């Protein structure tokens, strides 16, 4: 049964239970709502929530557990000679899963009948031809053992889905019946419903915390595994980044300092571009612009934050890079040969700075607007001009918040990837020349996990160590920004 249909059935049972629960409560009070402990709608919601929540929770757990159970069952039943001949059991199971999905695709498109897809009479050559005809992803010819395992995989998955649908519907009906049994005039439905809603809100608020914990644990364990294979001193203090992918990291140089330098250098250039423009834009919008200009200019400025970073990367590669070469390159306007190619620190830094302008301007604008009008009026009453008031009153009062906004923009710049990949190049080097190509930590994380490298090798696991280093840096910046804002923020009446 399709998942959407199953959810619609559960919600239909809940809606029907809502009506019955409300009606049953009114009947128990002789249709006089004044005799009920709670409003009639609470009795209906009590039934609906006790129908939906257990059923949906069971559905989510089942969807998470079933693939693991099916995977382990099929992998343990594979012939030993088939596993020995395969280079990796994981790759073999991936092929079996892919063929299983291909059989389902062929059945849904009518290329294969359901009976033939599950039949042992289906030979591997016919299956390969018909799966390719159905447009399924089949990279090579299917072998007979793989086809048999894929049929078992598909059968177990389909059986599990039907059993899941039956059990979820039974649980939904059981929850509805239990909720209906409570629908009487003395039942404290409002207390129960509000308690359930409170726990649901707590669960929703906990998702961000649990996600952060999951990210940290996924990085920590793989980082520890990396440092078991590669010396931590070489990683943190090495001055060269040269992965060889020759196996076990014996001839690789995986020093993180060139990557950290490129990350910080490009971020500094971006902030040099973004901070003055964003801050001046915020001052203009909050202190000089009229309501009409502000209502038009601020949303237009914030559109920059909604542009995908890949578009900024293309802009850096196709427009800003060639423009800088025409000015600072050989034969350029200035007659110097500082920049030899379009990819450079300046290219990525300028475009990243443009991307960060709305982050700085929007946060700074809100902070400047939070300065009380009484401080402005007092300054004007003492004879100060508007510019003197901005320089000597408003900016000092809003400075902690502005510093926090700048630090948050810096953490956003450190984590950027696509602009760096397309605008700064891939060279890991320690250099002060802003017209040379460099790279960052995020760009190397992408490159280290792209391709067919052994996932257990240091060259692949180093991506997690890089990610952990970047996580610690950005977390430190965010904590420092919050500290600055909270410590020096003025409390105005």
Short mmCIF file of C-alpha atoms in Angstrom, two decimals:
data_model
loop_
_atom_site.label_atom_id
_atom_site.label_comp_id
_atom_site.label_asym_id
_atom_site.label_seq_id
_atom_site.Cartn_x
_atom_site.Cartn_y
_atom_site.Cartn_z
CA UNK A 1 0.00 0.00 0.00
CA UNK A 2 1.40 3.43 -0.89
CA UNK A 3 2.48 5.49 2.10
CA UNK A 4 0.20 8.39 1.13
CA UNK A 5 -2.86 6.15 1.12
CA UNK A 6 -1.95 4.78 4.52
CA UNK A 7 -1.62 8.28 5.98
CA UNK A 8 -4.94 9.30 4.42
CA UNK A 9 -6.63 6.27 6.01
CA UNK A 10 -5.18 7.12 9.42
CA UNK A 11 -6.30 10.76 9.16
CA UNK A 12 -9.74 9.66 7.94
CA UNK A 13 -10.10 7.42 11.01
CA UNK A 14 -8.98 10.36 13.17
CA UNK A 15 -11.52 12.71 11.56
CA UNK A 16 -14.30 10.17 12.01
CA UNK A 17 -13.19 9.65 15.62
CA UNK A 18 -13.24 13.42 16.21
CA UNK A 19 -16.90 13.62 15.18
CA UNK A 20 -17.90 10.55 17.18
CA UNK A 21 -15.95 11.66 20.28
CA UNK A 22 -17.55 15.09 20.26
CA UNK A 23 -21.02 13.64 19.74
CA UNK A 24 -20.56 10.96 22.41
CA UNK A 25 -19.49 13.56 24.97
CA UNK A 26 -22.57 15.71 24.23
CA UNK A 27 -24.85 12.68 24.49
CA UNK A 28 -23.40 11.83 27.91
CA UNK A 29 -24.31 15.38 29.03
CA UNK A 30 -27.83 15.24 27.53
CA UNK A 31 -26.63 17.55 24.74
CA UNK A 32 -26.00 20.37 27.19
CA UNK A 33 -22.40 21.53 26.86
CA UNK A 34 -22.61 23.29 30.22
CA UNK A 35 -22.50 19.91 31.96
CA UNK A 36 -19.23 18.94 30.27
CA UNK A 37 -15.88 19.40 31.98
CA UNK A 38 -14.34 20.71 28.73
CA UNK A 39 -15.57 22.18 25.49
CA UNK A 40 -16.99 19.55 23.09
CA UNK A 41 -14.13 20.02 20.63
CA UNK A 42 -11.60 18.84 23.23
CA UNK A 43 -13.29 15.45 23.38
CA UNK A 44 -13.04 15.18 19.63
CA UNK A 45 -9.37 16.16 19.65
CA UNK A 46 -8.69 13.64 22.39
CA UNK A 47 -9.91 10.85 20.10
CA UNK A 48 -8.12 12.26 17.03
CA UNK A 49 -4.78 12.63 18.81
CA UNK A 50 -4.96 9.14 20.29
CA UNK A 51 -5.64 7.85 16.78
CA UNK A 52 -2.90 9.75 14.94
CA UNK A 53 0.04 9.87 17.36
CA UNK A 54 0.49 6.12 18.10
CA UNK A 55 -0.14 5.17 14.46
CA UNK A 56 2.29 7.75 13.02
CA UNK A 57 4.98 6.95 15.61
CA UNK A 58 4.69 3.23 14.80
CA UNK A 59 4.86 4.08 11.08
CA UNK A 60 8.05 6.12 11.50
CA UNK A 61 9.74 3.45 13.62
CA UNK A 62 8.74 0.75 11.14
CA UNK A 63 10.08 2.73 8.18
CA UNK A 64 13.40 3.14 10.00
CA UNK A 65 13.75 -0.44 11.23
CA UNK A 66 12.41 -2.44 8.27
CA UNK A 67 15.23 -1.60 5.79
CA UNK A 68 17.81 -2.63 8.41
CA UNK A 69 16.04 -5.92 9.13
CA UNK A 70 15.59 -6.75 5.43
CA UNK A 71 19.21 -5.80 4.68
CA UNK A 72 20.59 -8.01 7.45
CA UNK A 73 18.26 -10.90 6.57
CA UNK A 74 19.19 -10.93 2.88
CA UNK A 75 22.92 -10.34 3.49
CA UNK A 76 23.08 -13.23 5.98
CA UNK A 77 21.34 -15.57 3.52
CA UNK A 78 23.72 -14.88 0.61
CA UNK A 79 25.82 -17.85 -0.55
CA UNK A 80 29.34 -17.74 0.84
CA UNK A 81 30.90 -18.15 -2.61
CA UNK A 82 28.98 -15.10 -3.87
CA UNK A 83 30.19 -12.97 -0.96
CA UNK A 84 33.77 -14.20 -1.37
CA UNK A 85 33.80 -13.36 -5.08
CA UNK A 86 32.49 -9.84 -4.49
CA UNK A 87 34.96 -7.06 -3.68
CA UNK A 88 32.71 -5.72 -0.93
CA UNK A 89 29.55 -7.01 0.68
CA UNK A 90 28.25 -3.45 0.81
CA UNK A 91 28.66 -3.04 -2.95
CA UNK A 92 27.00 -6.42 -3.50
CA UNK A 93 24.00 -5.43 -1.36
CA UNK A 94 23.79 -2.11 -3.21
CA UNK A 95 23.56 -4.01 -6.50
CA UNK A 96 20.88 -6.33 -5.06
CA UNK A 97 18.89 -3.32 -3.81
CA UNK A 98 19.24 -1.62 -7.21
CA UNK A 99 17.98 -4.72 -9.05
CA UNK A 100 15.09 -5.00 -6.57
CA UNK A 101 14.10 -1.40 -7.29
CA UNK A 102 14.43 -2.14 -11.01
CA UNK A 103 12.00 -5.07 -10.73
CA UNK A 104 9.49 -2.79 -9.02
CA UNK A 105 9.96 -0.17 -11.76
CA UNK A 106 9.46 -2.79 -14.47
CA UNK A 107 6.26 -4.04 -12.80
CA UNK A 108 4.87 -0.52 -12.37
CA UNK A 109 5.50 0.25 -16.06
CA UNK A 110 3.95 -3.01 -17.22
CA UNK A 111 7.16 -4.41 -18.69
CA UNK A 112 7.08 -7.31 -16.20
CA UNK A 113 4.08 -8.95 -14.59
CA UNK A 114 3.99 -9.30 -10.83
CA UNK A 115 4.00 -13.08 -11.12
CA UNK A 116 7.00 -13.17 -13.44
CA UNK A 117 8.96 -10.66 -11.32
CA UNK A 118 8.65 -12.96 -8.33
CA UNK A 119 8.94 -16.24 -10.24
CA UNK A 120 12.04 -18.43 -10.20
CA UNK A 121 11.55 -18.99 -13.93
CA UNK A 122 12.76 -15.45 -14.65
CA UNK A 123 16.31 -15.83 -15.92
CA UNK A 124 19.04 -13.25 -15.45
CA UNK A 125 19.42 -12.41 -19.16
CA UNK A 126 15.71 -11.71 -19.58
CA UNK A 127 15.64 -9.67 -16.38
CA UNK A 128 18.57 -7.53 -17.55
CA UNK A 129 16.92 -6.80 -20.89
CA UNK A 130 13.50 -5.99 -19.42
CA UNK A 131 14.88 -3.84 -16.63
CA UNK A 132 16.83 -1.79 -19.16
CA UNK A 133 13.70 -1.52 -21.28
CA UNK A 134 11.82 -0.16 -18.25
CA UNK A 135 14.52 2.47 -17.75
CA UNK A 136 15.77 1.00 -14.47
CA UNK A 137 19.33 1.70 -13.38
CA UNK A 138 21.26 -1.44 -14.36
CA UNK A 139 24.95 -0.84 -14.97
CA UNK A 140 25.85 -4.35 -16.16
CA UNK A 141 24.44 -7.82 -16.72
CA UNK A 142 22.63 -9.32 -13.76
CA UNK A 143 23.85 -12.67 -12.49
CA UNK A 144 21.48 -15.42 -11.40
CA UNK A 145 22.42 -15.29 -7.66
CA UNK A 146 21.99 -11.51 -7.61
CA UNK A 147 18.60 -11.79 -9.33
CA UNK A 148 17.42 -14.42 -6.82
CA UNK A 149 18.59 -12.29 -3.89
CA UNK A 150 16.92 -9.21 -5.40
CA UNK A 151 13.64 -11.11 -5.71
CA UNK A 152 13.87 -12.15 -2.05
CA UNK A 153 14.76 -8.55 -1.13
CA UNK A 154 11.75 -7.20 -3.01
CA UNK A 155 9.43 -9.85 -1.59
CA UNK A 156 10.53 -9.14 1.97
CA UNK A 157 10.15 -5.39 1.45
CA UNK A 158 6.64 -5.70 -0.04
CA UNK A 159 5.52 -8.13 2.67
CA UNK A 160 6.87 -5.81 5.34
CA UNK A 161 5.02 -2.85 3.83
CA UNK A 162 1.68 -4.70 3.81
CA UNK A 163 2.17 -5.94 7.36
CA UNK A 164 3.09 -2.38 8.37
CA UNK A 165 -0.09 -1.00 6.78
CA UNK A 166 -2.24 -3.59 8.56
CA UNK A 167 -0.62 -3.02 11.96
CA UNK A 168 -0.76 0.79 11.64
CA UNK A 169 -4.46 0.70 10.76
CA UNK A 170 -5.17 -1.63 13.70
CA UNK A 171 -3.29 0.69 16.05
CA UNK A 172 -5.23 3.69 14.67
CA UNK A 173 -8.55 1.91 15.27
CA UNK A 174 -7.44 0.85 18.77
CA UNK A 175 -6.48 4.42 19.62
CA UNK A 176 -9.82 5.72 18.32
CA UNK A 177 -11.77 3.14 20.35
CA UNK A 178 -9.77 3.98 23.47
CA UNK A 179 -10.39 7.70 22.97
CA UNK A 180 -14.12 7.11 22.41
CA UNK A 181 -14.34 5.11 25.63
CA UNK A 182 -13.12 8.20 27.50
CA UNK A 183 -15.67 10.56 25.93
CA UNK A 184 -17.98 11.22 28.85
CA UNK A 185 -18.96 14.41 30.64
CA UNK A 186 -16.60 13.87 33.60
CA UNK A 187 -13.47 13.20 31.55
CA UNK A 188 -10.91 16.06 31.72
CA UNK A 189 -10.39 16.21 27.97
CA UNK A 190 -8.93 19.72 27.94
CA UNK A 191 -6.17 18.80 30.40
CA UNK A 192 -5.22 15.71 28.40
CA UNK A 193 -5.24 17.47 25.01
CA UNK A 194 -3.20 20.43 26.25
CA UNK A 195 -0.68 18.09 27.88
CA UNK A 196 -0.28 16.15 24.63
CA UNK A 197 0.12 19.37 22.65
CA UNK A 198 2.76 20.59 25.11
CA UNK A 199 4.77 17.40 24.71
CA UNK A 200 4.46 17.66 20.93
CA UNK A 201 5.85 21.20 21.06
CA UNK A 202 8.69 20.04 23.31
CA UNK A 203 9.46 17.28 20.82
CA UNK A 204 9.48 19.75 17.93
CA UNK A 205 11.81 22.06 19.85
CA UNK A 206 14.10 19.12 20.64
CA UNK A 207 14.63 18.23 16.98
CA UNK A 208 17.27 20.95 16.53
CA UNK A 209 19.14 19.79 19.64
CA UNK A 210 18.99 16.13 18.64
CA UNK A 211 20.11 16.98 15.10
CA UNK A 212 23.11 18.87 16.44
CA UNK A 213 24.00 15.97 18.71
CA UNK A 214 23.71 13.54 15.80
CA UNK A 215 25.97 15.71 13.63
CA UNK A 216 28.57 15.95 16.38
CA UNK A 217 28.61 12.20 17.03
CA UNK A 218 28.83 11.37 13.32
CA UNK A 219 31.89 13.64 13.08
CA UNK A 220 33.53 12.58 16.34
CA UNK A 221 33.64 8.83 15.71
CA UNK A 222 35.02 9.15 12.19
CA UNK A 223 37.51 11.78 13.34
CA UNK A 224 38.79 9.42 16.03
CA UNK A 225 39.14 6.68 13.41
CA UNK A 226 41.13 9.06 11.20
CA UNK A 227 43.57 9.93 13.98
CA UNK A 228 44.17 6.23 14.58
CA UNK A 229 45.48 6.01 11.02
CA UNK A 230 47.17 9.39 10.64
CA UNK A 231 49.20 11.34 13.23
CA UNK A 232 47.31 14.26 14.77
CA UNK A 233 50.49 16.35 14.93
CA UNK A 234 50.96 16.06 11.15
CA UNK A 235 47.33 17.01 10.59
CA UNK A 236 47.24 20.10 12.82
CA UNK A 237 50.76 21.40 12.17
CA UNK A 238 51.51 20.17 8.66
CA UNK A 239 52.25 22.86 6.07
CA UNK A 240 51.41 20.78 2.99
CA UNK A 241 48.19 19.30 1.67
CA UNK A 242 48.93 16.54 -0.84
CA UNK A 243 46.69 13.45 -0.59
CA UNK A 244 48.08 10.64 -2.78
CA UNK A 245 45.26 8.06 -2.51
CA UNK A 246 47.93 5.37 -2.68
CA UNK A 247 46.54 3.44 0.28
CA UNK A 248 46.55 3.83 4.09
CA UNK A 249 47.92 7.35 3.87
CA UNK A 250 51.57 6.29 3.87
CA UNK A 251 52.68 8.87 1.30
CA UNK A 252 49.98 11.48 1.86
CA UNK A 253 50.58 14.88 3.40
CA UNK A 254 47.35 15.98 5.09
CA UNK A 255 48.27 19.20 6.87
CA UNK A 256 45.23 21.36 7.60
CA UNK A 257 47.05 24.73 7.94
CA UNK A 258 47.00 25.63 4.20
CA UNK A 259 43.26 24.94 4.12
CA UNK A 260 42.58 26.97 7.26
CA UNK A 261 44.64 29.83 5.88
CA UNK A 262 42.70 29.83 2.61
CA UNK A 263 39.42 29.70 4.53
CA UNK A 264 40.33 32.62 6.77
CA UNK A 265 41.90 34.65 3.96
CA UNK A 266 38.87 34.42 1.69
CA UNK A 267 36.56 35.12 4.64
CA UNK A 268 38.55 38.25 5.56
CA UNK A 269 38.31 39.57 2.00
CA UNK A 270 34.57 38.84 2.01
CA UNK A 271 34.08 40.71 5.28
CA UNK A 272 36.11 43.68 3.99
CA UNK A 273 33.56 43.90 1.18
CA UNK A 274 30.40 43.07 3.14
CA UNK A 275 30.85 44.95 6.42
CA UNK A 276 31.21 48.55 5.14
CA UNK A 277 28.54 48.19 2.46
CA UNK A 278 26.14 46.34 4.74
CA UNK A 279 26.66 48.70 7.66
CA UNK A 280 26.30 51.86 5.54
CA UNK A 281 23.17 50.41 3.94
CA UNK A 282 21.73 49.70 7.40
CA UNK A 283 22.48 53.25 8.58
CA UNK A 284 20.86 54.74 5.50
CA UNK A 285 17.75 52.57 5.71
CA UNK A 286 17.22 53.16 9.44
CA UNK A 287 18.20 56.85 9.74
CA UNK A 288 17.90 58.57 6.37
CA UNK A 289 15.49 56.66 4.13
CA UNK A 290 11.80 57.54 4.16
CA UNK A 291 9.09 54.91 4.64
CA UNK A 292 8.54 54.45 0.88
CA UNK A 293 12.23 54.11 0.08
CA UNK A 294 12.76 51.77 3.01
CA UNK A 295 9.78 49.62 2.07
CA UNK A 296 11.21 49.24 -1.44
CA UNK A 297 14.97 49.08 -0.80
CA UNK A 298 15.12 46.69 2.16
CA UNK A 299 13.25 43.78 0.51
CA UNK A 300 15.26 44.37 -2.67
CA UNK A 301 18.50 44.19 -0.70
CA UNK A 302 17.42 41.03 1.10
CA UNK A 303 16.77 39.29 -2.21
CA UNK A 304 20.54 38.76 -2.31
CA UNK A 305 20.18 36.34 0.61
CA UNK A 306 17.78 34.19 -1.39
CA UNK A 307 20.02 33.69 -4.42
CA UNK A 308 21.46 30.13 -4.51
CA UNK A 309 25.19 29.99 -3.82
CA UNK A 310 25.78 28.08 -7.06
CA UNK A 311 24.53 31.16 -8.91
CA UNK A 312 27.03 33.29 -7.01
CA UNK A 313 29.70 30.77 -7.96
CA UNK A 314 28.84 31.05 -11.64
CA UNK A 315 28.84 34.83 -11.31
CA UNK A 316 32.35 34.65 -9.83
CA UNK A 317 33.58 32.28 -12.53
CA UNK A 318 32.06 33.97 -15.58
CA UNK A 319 31.94 37.67 -14.64
CA UNK A 320 34.04 38.76 -11.66
CA UNK A 321 37.06 36.56 -12.44
CA UNK A 322 37.47 37.73 -16.07
CA UNK A 323 36.83 41.32 -14.94
CA UNK A 324 39.67 41.16 -12.39
CA UNK A 325 41.98 39.59 -14.98
CA UNK A 326 41.20 42.45 -17.37
CA UNK A 327 42.25 44.92 -14.66
CA UNK A 328 45.07 43.16 -12.77
CA UNK A 329 46.20 40.59 -15.34
CA UNK A 330 48.83 40.67 -18.05
CA UNK A 331 47.84 43.28 -20.62
CA UNK A 332 45.12 44.64 -18.36
CA UNK A 333 44.07 48.20 -17.67
CA UNK A 334 46.74 48.78 -15.00
CA UNK A 335 49.52 47.18 -17.04
CA UNK A 336 50.49 44.76 -14.22
CA UNK A 337 50.58 40.97 -14.12
CA UNK A 338 49.29 40.25 -10.65
CA UNK A 339 46.43 37.89 -11.50
CA UNK A 340 47.12 35.14 -14.00
CA UNK A 341 43.67 33.49 -14.01
CA UNK A 342 40.05 34.10 -13.08
CA UNK A 343 40.17 31.86 -10.02
CA UNK A 344 41.72 33.72 -7.07
CA UNK A 345 41.15 34.76 -3.48
CA UNK A 346 39.91 38.16 -4.65
CA UNK A 347 37.35 36.62 -7.00
CA UNK A 348 35.79 34.40 -4.34
CA UNK A 349 36.14 37.05 -1.61
CA UNK A 350 34.36 39.80 -3.57
CA UNK A 351 31.46 37.57 -4.59
CA UNK A 352 31.14 36.08 -1.12
CA UNK A 353 31.13 39.60 0.30
CA UNK A 354 28.22 40.50 -2.00
CA UNK A 355 26.40 37.42 -0.71
CA UNK A 356 26.99 38.49 2.93
CA UNK A 357 25.74 42.08 2.49
CA UNK A 358 22.10 41.28 3.41
CA UNK A 359 23.24 39.31 6.49
CA UNK A 360 25.14 42.33 7.82
CA UNK A 361 22.65 44.99 6.71
CA UNK A 362 19.49 43.25 7.90
CA UNK A 363 20.82 42.38 11.36
CA UNK A 364 22.47 45.80 11.79
CA UNK A 365 19.30 47.56 10.66
CA UNK A 366 17.23 45.74 13.28
CA UNK A 367 19.80 46.52 15.97
CA UNK A 368 20.01 50.24 15.07
CA UNK A 369 16.22 50.50 15.03
CA UNK A 370 16.17 49.02 18.56
CA UNK A 371 18.04 52.07 19.91
CA UNK A 372 15.36 54.18 21.68
CA UNK A 373 14.15 57.31 19.95
CA UNK A 374 14.64 59.22 23.22
CA UNK A 375 18.43 58.94 22.80
CA UNK A 376 18.16 60.51 19.35
CA UNK A 377 15.90 63.29 20.62
CA UNK A 378 18.26 63.99 23.51
CA UNK A 379 21.20 64.29 21.15
CA UNK A 380 19.27 66.62 18.85
CA UNK A 381 18.20 68.68 21.88
CA UNK A 382 21.85 69.24 22.76
CA UNK A 383 22.46 70.65 19.29
CA UNK A 384 24.04 67.63 17.58
CA UNK A 385 23.45 67.10 13.89
CA UNK A 386 22.09 63.86 12.44
CA UNK A 387 25.54 62.64 11.40
CA UNK A 388 27.00 63.50 14.84
CA UNK A 389 24.11 61.68 16.51
CA UNK A 390 24.73 58.59 14.39
CA UNK A 391 28.49 58.62 15.06
CA UNK A 392 28.44 59.48 18.76
CA UNK A 393 25.15 58.05 20.05
CA UNK A 394 23.48 55.46 17.81
CA UNK A 395 26.50 53.49 16.60
CA UNK A 396 28.11 53.21 20.09
CA UNK A 397 24.77 52.05 21.53
CA UNK A 398 24.27 49.48 18.77
CA UNK A 399 27.93 48.44 18.47
CA UNK A 400 27.72 45.16 20.46
CA UNK A 401 24.88 43.97 18.28
CA UNK A 402 26.68 45.06 15.12
CA UNK A 403 29.80 43.15 16.19
CA UNK A 404 27.65 40.09 16.80
CA UNK A 405 26.13 40.43 13.31
CA UNK A 406 29.60 40.66 11.78
CA UNK A 407 30.77 37.54 13.61
CA UNK A 408 27.67 35.62 12.50
CA UNK A 409 28.36 36.71 8.91
CA UNK A 410 31.96 35.51 9.36
CA UNK A 411 30.77 32.05 10.42
CA UNK A 412 28.55 31.99 7.32
CA UNK A 413 31.54 32.89 5.15
CA UNK A 414 33.73 30.17 6.67
CA UNK A 415 31.17 27.50 5.80
CA UNK A 416 30.66 28.53 2.18
CA UNK A 417 31.55 25.97 -0.51
CA UNK A 418 30.24 26.59 -4.02
CA UNK A 419 31.60 30.12 -4.40
CA UNK A 420 35.04 28.86 -3.32
CA UNK A 421 34.97 25.86 -5.65
CA UNK A 422 34.11 27.97 -8.70
CA UNK A 423 35.80 31.23 -7.77
CA UNK A 424 38.95 30.47 -5.77
CA UNK A 425 40.28 27.28 -7.33
CA UNK A 426 41.59 24.13 -5.66
CA UNK A 427 45.21 25.00 -4.78
CA UNK A 428 46.11 24.52 -1.11
CA UNK A 429 48.92 26.97 -0.39
CA UNK A 430 50.21 29.39 2.23
CA UNK A 431 50.48 32.75 0.49
CA UNK A 432 49.68 36.39 1.13
CA UNK A 433 48.98 37.16 -2.52
CA UNK A 434 45.21 37.73 -2.88
CA UNK A 435 45.45 37.28 -6.65
CA UNK A 436 46.52 33.63 -6.38
CA UNK A 437 44.22 30.63 -6.40
CA UNK A 438 43.58 29.03 -3.01
CA UNK A 439 41.07 26.66 -1.50
CA UNK A 440 39.21 26.18 1.76
CA UNK A 441 38.28 23.45 4.18
CA UNK A 442 34.78 23.04 2.79
CA UNK A 443 36.00 22.63 -0.78
CA UNK A 444 38.41 19.87 0.25
CA UNK A 445 35.71 18.07 2.23
CA UNK A 446 33.73 17.81 -1.00
CA UNK A 447 36.72 16.63 -3.04
CA UNK A 448 37.83 14.04 -0.47
CA UNK A 449 34.41 12.38 -0.38
CA UNK A 450 33.92 12.46 -4.15
CA UNK A 451 35.08 9.50 -6.21
CA UNK A 452 35.84 5.84 -5.61
CA UNK A 453 38.33 6.11 -2.75
CA UNK A 454 38.27 3.53 0.02
CA UNK A 455 36.05 4.91 2.80
CA UNK A 456 38.34 3.39 5.44
CA UNK A 457 41.43 5.19 4.12
CA UNK A 458 42.84 8.35 5.75
CA UNK A 459 42.28 10.25 2.49
CA UNK A 460 38.51 9.76 2.90
CA UNK A 461 38.31 9.92 6.70
CA UNK A 462 40.23 13.21 6.72
CA UNK A 463 37.02 14.87 5.49
CA UNK A 464 35.47 14.21 8.91
CA UNK A 465 38.48 15.66 10.70
CA UNK A 466 38.21 18.74 8.49
CA UNK A 467 34.49 18.96 9.19
CA UNK A 468 35.10 18.67 12.92
CA UNK A 469 37.72 21.43 12.80
CA UNK A 470 35.35 23.68 10.86
CA UNK A 471 32.52 22.88 13.26
CA UNK A 472 34.63 23.89 16.26
CA UNK A 473 35.71 27.15 14.58
CA UNK A 474 32.20 28.22 13.57
CA UNK A 475 30.78 27.16 16.93
CA UNK A 476 33.42 29.25 18.67
CA UNK A 477 32.56 32.28 16.52
CA UNK A 478 28.85 31.90 17.22
CA UNK A 479 29.41 31.52 20.96
CA UNK A 480 31.72 34.54 20.98
CA UNK A 481 29.15 36.59 19.06
CA UNK A 482 26.41 35.69 21.55
CA UNK A 483 28.76 36.49 24.42
CA UNK A 484 29.56 39.94 23.00
CA UNK A 485 25.90 40.73 22.39
CA UNK A 486 24.74 39.62 25.84
CA UNK A 487 27.62 41.15 27.80
CA UNK A 488 27.60 44.61 26.29
CA UNK A 489 23.98 44.98 25.25
CA UNK A 490 22.32 47.96 26.88
CA UNK A 491 18.92 47.42 28.46
CA UNK A 492 16.66 50.32 27.55
CA UNK A 493 13.30 51.11 29.09
#
